[in-house]
PDB file of C-alpha atoms in Angstrom:
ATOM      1  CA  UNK A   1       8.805  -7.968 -11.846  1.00 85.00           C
ATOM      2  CA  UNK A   2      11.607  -7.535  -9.986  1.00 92.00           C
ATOM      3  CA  UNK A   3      10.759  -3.894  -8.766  1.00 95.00           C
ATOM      4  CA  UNK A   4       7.255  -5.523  -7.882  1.00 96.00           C
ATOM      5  CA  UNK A   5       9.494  -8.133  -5.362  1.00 96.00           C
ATOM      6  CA  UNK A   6      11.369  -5.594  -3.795  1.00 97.00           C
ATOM      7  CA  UNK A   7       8.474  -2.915  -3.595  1.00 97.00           C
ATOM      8  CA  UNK A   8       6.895  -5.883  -1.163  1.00 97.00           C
ATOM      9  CA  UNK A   9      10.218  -6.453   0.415  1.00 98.00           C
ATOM     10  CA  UNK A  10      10.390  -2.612   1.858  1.00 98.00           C
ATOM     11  CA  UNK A  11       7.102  -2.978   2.740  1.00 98.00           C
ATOM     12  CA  UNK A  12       7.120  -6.306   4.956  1.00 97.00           C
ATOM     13  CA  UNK A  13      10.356  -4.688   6.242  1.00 97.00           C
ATOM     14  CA  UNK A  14       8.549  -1.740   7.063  1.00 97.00           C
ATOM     15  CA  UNK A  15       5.026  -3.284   8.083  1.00 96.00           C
ATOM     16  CA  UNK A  16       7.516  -5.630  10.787  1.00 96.00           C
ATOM     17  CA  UNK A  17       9.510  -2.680  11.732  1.00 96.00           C
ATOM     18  CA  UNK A  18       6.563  -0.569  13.070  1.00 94.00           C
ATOM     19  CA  UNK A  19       4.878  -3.679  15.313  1.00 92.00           C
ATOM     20  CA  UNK A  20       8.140  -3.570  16.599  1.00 93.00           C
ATOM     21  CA  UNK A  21       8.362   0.385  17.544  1.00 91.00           C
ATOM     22  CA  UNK A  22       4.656   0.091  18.534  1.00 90.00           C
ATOM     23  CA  UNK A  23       5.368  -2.113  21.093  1.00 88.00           C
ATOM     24  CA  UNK A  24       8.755  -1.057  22.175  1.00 89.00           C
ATOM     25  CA  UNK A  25       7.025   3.070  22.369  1.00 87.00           C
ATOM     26  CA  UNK A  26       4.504   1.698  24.769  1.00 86.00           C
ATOM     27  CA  UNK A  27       6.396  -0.047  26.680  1.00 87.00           C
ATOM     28  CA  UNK A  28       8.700   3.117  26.981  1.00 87.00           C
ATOM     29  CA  UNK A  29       6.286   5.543  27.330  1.00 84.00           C
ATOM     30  CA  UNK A  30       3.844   3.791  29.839  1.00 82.00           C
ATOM     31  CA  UNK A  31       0.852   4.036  27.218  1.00 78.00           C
ATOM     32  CA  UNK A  32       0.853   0.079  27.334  1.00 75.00           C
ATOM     33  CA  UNK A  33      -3.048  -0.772  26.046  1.00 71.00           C
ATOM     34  CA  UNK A  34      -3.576   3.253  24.817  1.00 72.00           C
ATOM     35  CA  UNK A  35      -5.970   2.544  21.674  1.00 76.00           C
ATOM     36  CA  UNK A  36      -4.387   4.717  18.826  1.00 81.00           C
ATOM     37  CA  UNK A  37      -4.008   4.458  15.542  1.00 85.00           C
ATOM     38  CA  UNK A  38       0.227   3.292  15.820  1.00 88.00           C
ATOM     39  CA  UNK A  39      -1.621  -0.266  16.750  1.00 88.00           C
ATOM     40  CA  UNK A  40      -2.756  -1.018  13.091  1.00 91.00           C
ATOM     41  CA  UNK A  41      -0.288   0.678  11.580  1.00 94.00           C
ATOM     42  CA  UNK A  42       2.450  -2.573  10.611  1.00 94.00           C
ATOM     43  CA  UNK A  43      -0.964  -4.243   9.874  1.00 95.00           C
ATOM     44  CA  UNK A  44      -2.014  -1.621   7.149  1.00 95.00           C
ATOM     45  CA  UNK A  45       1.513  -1.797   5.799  1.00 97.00           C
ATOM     46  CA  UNK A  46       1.447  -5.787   5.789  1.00 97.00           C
ATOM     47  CA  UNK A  47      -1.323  -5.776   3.732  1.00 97.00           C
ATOM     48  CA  UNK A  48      -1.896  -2.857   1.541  1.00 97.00           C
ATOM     49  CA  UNK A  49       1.964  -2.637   0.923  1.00 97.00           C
ATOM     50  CA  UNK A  50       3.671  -6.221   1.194  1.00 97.00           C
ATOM     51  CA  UNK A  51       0.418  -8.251   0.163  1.00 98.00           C
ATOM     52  CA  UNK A  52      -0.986  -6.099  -2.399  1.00 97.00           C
ATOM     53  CA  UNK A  53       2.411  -5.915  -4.418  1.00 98.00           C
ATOM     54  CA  UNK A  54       2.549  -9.736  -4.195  1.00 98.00           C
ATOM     55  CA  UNK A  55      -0.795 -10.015  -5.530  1.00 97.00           C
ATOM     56  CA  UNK A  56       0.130  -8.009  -8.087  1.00 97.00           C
ATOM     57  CA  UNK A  57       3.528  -9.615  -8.990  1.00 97.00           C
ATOM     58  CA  UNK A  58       1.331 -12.551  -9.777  1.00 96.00           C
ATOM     59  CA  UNK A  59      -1.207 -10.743 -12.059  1.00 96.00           C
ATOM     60  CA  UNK A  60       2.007  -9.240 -13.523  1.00 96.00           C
ATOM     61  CA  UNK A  61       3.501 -12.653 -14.270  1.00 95.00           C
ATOM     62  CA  UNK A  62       0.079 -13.963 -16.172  1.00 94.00           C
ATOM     63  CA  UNK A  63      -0.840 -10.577 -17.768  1.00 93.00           C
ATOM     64  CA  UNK A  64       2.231  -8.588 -18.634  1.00 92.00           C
ATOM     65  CA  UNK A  65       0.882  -5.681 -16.692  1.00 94.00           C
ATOM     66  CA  UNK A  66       4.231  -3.770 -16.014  1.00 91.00           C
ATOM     67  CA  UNK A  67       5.227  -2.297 -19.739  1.00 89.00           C
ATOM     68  CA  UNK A  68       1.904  -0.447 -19.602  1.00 94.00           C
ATOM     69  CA  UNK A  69       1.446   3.198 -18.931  1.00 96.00           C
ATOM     70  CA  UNK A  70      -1.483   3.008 -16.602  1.00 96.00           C
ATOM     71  CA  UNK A  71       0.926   0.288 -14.732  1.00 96.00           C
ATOM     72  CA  UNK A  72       2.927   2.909 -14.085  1.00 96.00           C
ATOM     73  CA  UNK A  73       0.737   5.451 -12.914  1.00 97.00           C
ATOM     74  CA  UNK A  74      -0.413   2.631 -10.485  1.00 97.00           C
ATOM     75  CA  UNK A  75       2.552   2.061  -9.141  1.00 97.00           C
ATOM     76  CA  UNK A  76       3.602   5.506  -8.771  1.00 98.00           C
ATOM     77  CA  UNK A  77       0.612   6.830  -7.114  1.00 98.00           C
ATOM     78  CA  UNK A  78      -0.304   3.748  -5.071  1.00 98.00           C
ATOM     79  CA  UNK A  79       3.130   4.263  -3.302  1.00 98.00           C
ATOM     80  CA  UNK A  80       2.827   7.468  -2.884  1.00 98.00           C
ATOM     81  CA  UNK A  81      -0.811   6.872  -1.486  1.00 98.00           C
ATOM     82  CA  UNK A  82       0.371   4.321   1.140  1.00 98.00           C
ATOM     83  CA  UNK A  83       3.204   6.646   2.258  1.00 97.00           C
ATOM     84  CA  UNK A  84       1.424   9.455   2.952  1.00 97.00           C
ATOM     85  CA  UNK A  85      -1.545   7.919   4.469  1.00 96.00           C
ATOM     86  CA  UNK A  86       0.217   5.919   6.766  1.00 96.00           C
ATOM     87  CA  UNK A  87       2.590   8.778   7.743  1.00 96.00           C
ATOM     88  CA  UNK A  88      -0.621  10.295   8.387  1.00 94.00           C
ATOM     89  CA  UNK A  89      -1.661   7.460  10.467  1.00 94.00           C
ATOM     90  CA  UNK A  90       1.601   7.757  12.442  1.00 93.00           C
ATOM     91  CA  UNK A  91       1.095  10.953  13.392  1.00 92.00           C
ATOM     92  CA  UNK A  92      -2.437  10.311  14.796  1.00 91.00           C
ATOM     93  CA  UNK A  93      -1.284   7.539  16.909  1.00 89.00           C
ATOM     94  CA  UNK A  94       1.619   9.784  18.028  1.00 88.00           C
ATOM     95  CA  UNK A  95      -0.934  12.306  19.020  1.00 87.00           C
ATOM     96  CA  UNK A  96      -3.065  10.377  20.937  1.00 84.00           C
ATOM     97  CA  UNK A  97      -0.171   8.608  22.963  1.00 84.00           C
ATOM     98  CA  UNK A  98       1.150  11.715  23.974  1.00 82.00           C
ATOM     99  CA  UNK A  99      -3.041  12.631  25.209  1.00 81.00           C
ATOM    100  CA  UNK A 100      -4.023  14.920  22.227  1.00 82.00           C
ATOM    101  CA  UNK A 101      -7.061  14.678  19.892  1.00 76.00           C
ATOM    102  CA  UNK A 102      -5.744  14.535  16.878  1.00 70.00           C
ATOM    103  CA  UNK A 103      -9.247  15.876  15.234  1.00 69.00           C
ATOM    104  CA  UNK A 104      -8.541  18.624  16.907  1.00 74.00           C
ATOM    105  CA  UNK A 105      -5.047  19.448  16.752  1.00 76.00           C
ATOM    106  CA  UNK A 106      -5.069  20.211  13.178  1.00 81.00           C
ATOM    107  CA  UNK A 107      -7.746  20.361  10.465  1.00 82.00           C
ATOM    108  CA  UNK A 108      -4.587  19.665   8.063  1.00 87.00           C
ATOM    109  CA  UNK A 109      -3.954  16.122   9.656  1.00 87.00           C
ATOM    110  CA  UNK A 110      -7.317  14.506   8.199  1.00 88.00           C
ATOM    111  CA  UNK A 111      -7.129  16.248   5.083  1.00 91.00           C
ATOM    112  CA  UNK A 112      -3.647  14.900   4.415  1.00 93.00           C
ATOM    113  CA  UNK A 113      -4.795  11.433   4.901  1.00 92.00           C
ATOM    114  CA  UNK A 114      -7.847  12.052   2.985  1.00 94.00           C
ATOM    115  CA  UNK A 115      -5.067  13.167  -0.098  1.00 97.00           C
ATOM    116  CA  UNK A 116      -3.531   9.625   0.467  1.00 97.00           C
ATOM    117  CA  UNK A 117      -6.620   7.907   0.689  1.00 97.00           C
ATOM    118  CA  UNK A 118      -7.589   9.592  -2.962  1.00 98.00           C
ATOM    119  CA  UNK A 119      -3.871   8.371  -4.351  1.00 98.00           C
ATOM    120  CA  UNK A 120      -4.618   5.018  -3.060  1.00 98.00           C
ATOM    121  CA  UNK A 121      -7.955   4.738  -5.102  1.00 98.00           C
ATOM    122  CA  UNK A 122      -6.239   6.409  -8.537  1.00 98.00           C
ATOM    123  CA  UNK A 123      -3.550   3.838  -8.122  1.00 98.00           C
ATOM    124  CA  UNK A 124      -6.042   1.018  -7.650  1.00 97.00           C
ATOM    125  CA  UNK A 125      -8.644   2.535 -10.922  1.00 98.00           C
ATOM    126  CA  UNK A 126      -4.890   2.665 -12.846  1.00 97.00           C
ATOM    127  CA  UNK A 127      -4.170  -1.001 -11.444  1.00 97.00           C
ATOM    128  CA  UNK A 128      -7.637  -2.543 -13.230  1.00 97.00           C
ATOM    129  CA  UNK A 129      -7.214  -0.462 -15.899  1.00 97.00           C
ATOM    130  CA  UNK A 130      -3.843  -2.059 -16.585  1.00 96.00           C
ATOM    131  CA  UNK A 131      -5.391  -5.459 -15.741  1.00 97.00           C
ATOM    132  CA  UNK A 132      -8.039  -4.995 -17.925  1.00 96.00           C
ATOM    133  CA  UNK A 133      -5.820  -4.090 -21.042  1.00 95.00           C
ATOM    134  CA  UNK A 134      -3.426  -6.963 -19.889  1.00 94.00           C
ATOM    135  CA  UNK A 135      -6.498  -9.495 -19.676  1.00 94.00           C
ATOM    136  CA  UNK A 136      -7.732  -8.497 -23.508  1.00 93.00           C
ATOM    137  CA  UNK A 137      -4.300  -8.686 -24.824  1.00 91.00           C
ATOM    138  CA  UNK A 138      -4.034 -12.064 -23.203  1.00 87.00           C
ATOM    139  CA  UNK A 139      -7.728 -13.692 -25.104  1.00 87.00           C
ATOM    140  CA  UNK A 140      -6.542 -11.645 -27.784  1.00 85.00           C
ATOM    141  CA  UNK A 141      -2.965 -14.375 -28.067  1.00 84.00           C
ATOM    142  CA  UNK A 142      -5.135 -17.086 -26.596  1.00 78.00           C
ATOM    143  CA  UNK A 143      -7.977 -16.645 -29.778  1.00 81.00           C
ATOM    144  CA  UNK A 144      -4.708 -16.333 -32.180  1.00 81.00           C
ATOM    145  CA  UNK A 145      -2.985 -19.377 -30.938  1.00 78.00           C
ATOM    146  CA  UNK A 146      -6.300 -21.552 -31.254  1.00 77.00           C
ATOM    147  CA  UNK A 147      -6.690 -20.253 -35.003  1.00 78.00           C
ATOM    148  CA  UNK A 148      -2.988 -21.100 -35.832  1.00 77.00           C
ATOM    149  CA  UNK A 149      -3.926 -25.069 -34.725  1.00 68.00           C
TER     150      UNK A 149
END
């Protein structure tokens, strides 16, 4: 559980740590108000990194999700997910502030993020897998205690 805490940790410090270059790289480069994709990007590490893993750390806590294999290949891939689609997402919103389209710069740019995208949703299949397990183990104890009165 502990991993789980400081998993959410790097990500809050992360998720904080990019509002605060977004607005500072503005500022700098004149591209105050410039729609790109650097303006969402502490938000999508907020939640999908910081707020998912706390969400999780919970489930963990009532379940016992973390011994379990598919736990692991949700955490594994989920993190790897989030990483490279928001680096992905940081290099969009650096294109576009320096007044490229990024859909056009490279076909490999969308594709990447597509990759992290897929992660993200094997991570999350692993995650209710896990849960699932975790949740018949649980009735499983809940049915034996009730017997044993």
């Amino acid at each position: 559980m502990n991993k789980l805490l400081n998993t959410a940790f790097a990500y809050i410090i992360l998720g904080l740590g990019s509002g605060l270059f977004y607005r500072e790289f503005t500022k700098a480069t004149d591209n105050l108000g410039t729609h790109s994709q650097l303006n969402t990007l502490h938000t999508h590490l907020l939640v999908l990194g910081m707020v998912v893993f706390l969400v999780v750390l919970a489930l963990d806590a009532v379940f016992s999700l973390s011994g379990r294999r598919s736990f692991s290949v949700f955490y594994w891939t989920y993190n790897v997910g989030l990483v490279v689609t928001v680096a992905m997402q940081a290099v969009r919103g650096f294109l576009t502030l320096d007044g490229q389209d990024p859909a056009t710069t490279s076909a490999a740019i969308p594709g990447i993020a597509g990759l992290g995208h897929m992660l993200l949703t094997v991570g999350l299949v692993a995650l209710f897998v896990a849960l699932r397990a975790g949740i018949k183990d649980r009735s499983a104890r809940t049915e034996q205690a009730a017997l044993a009165v």
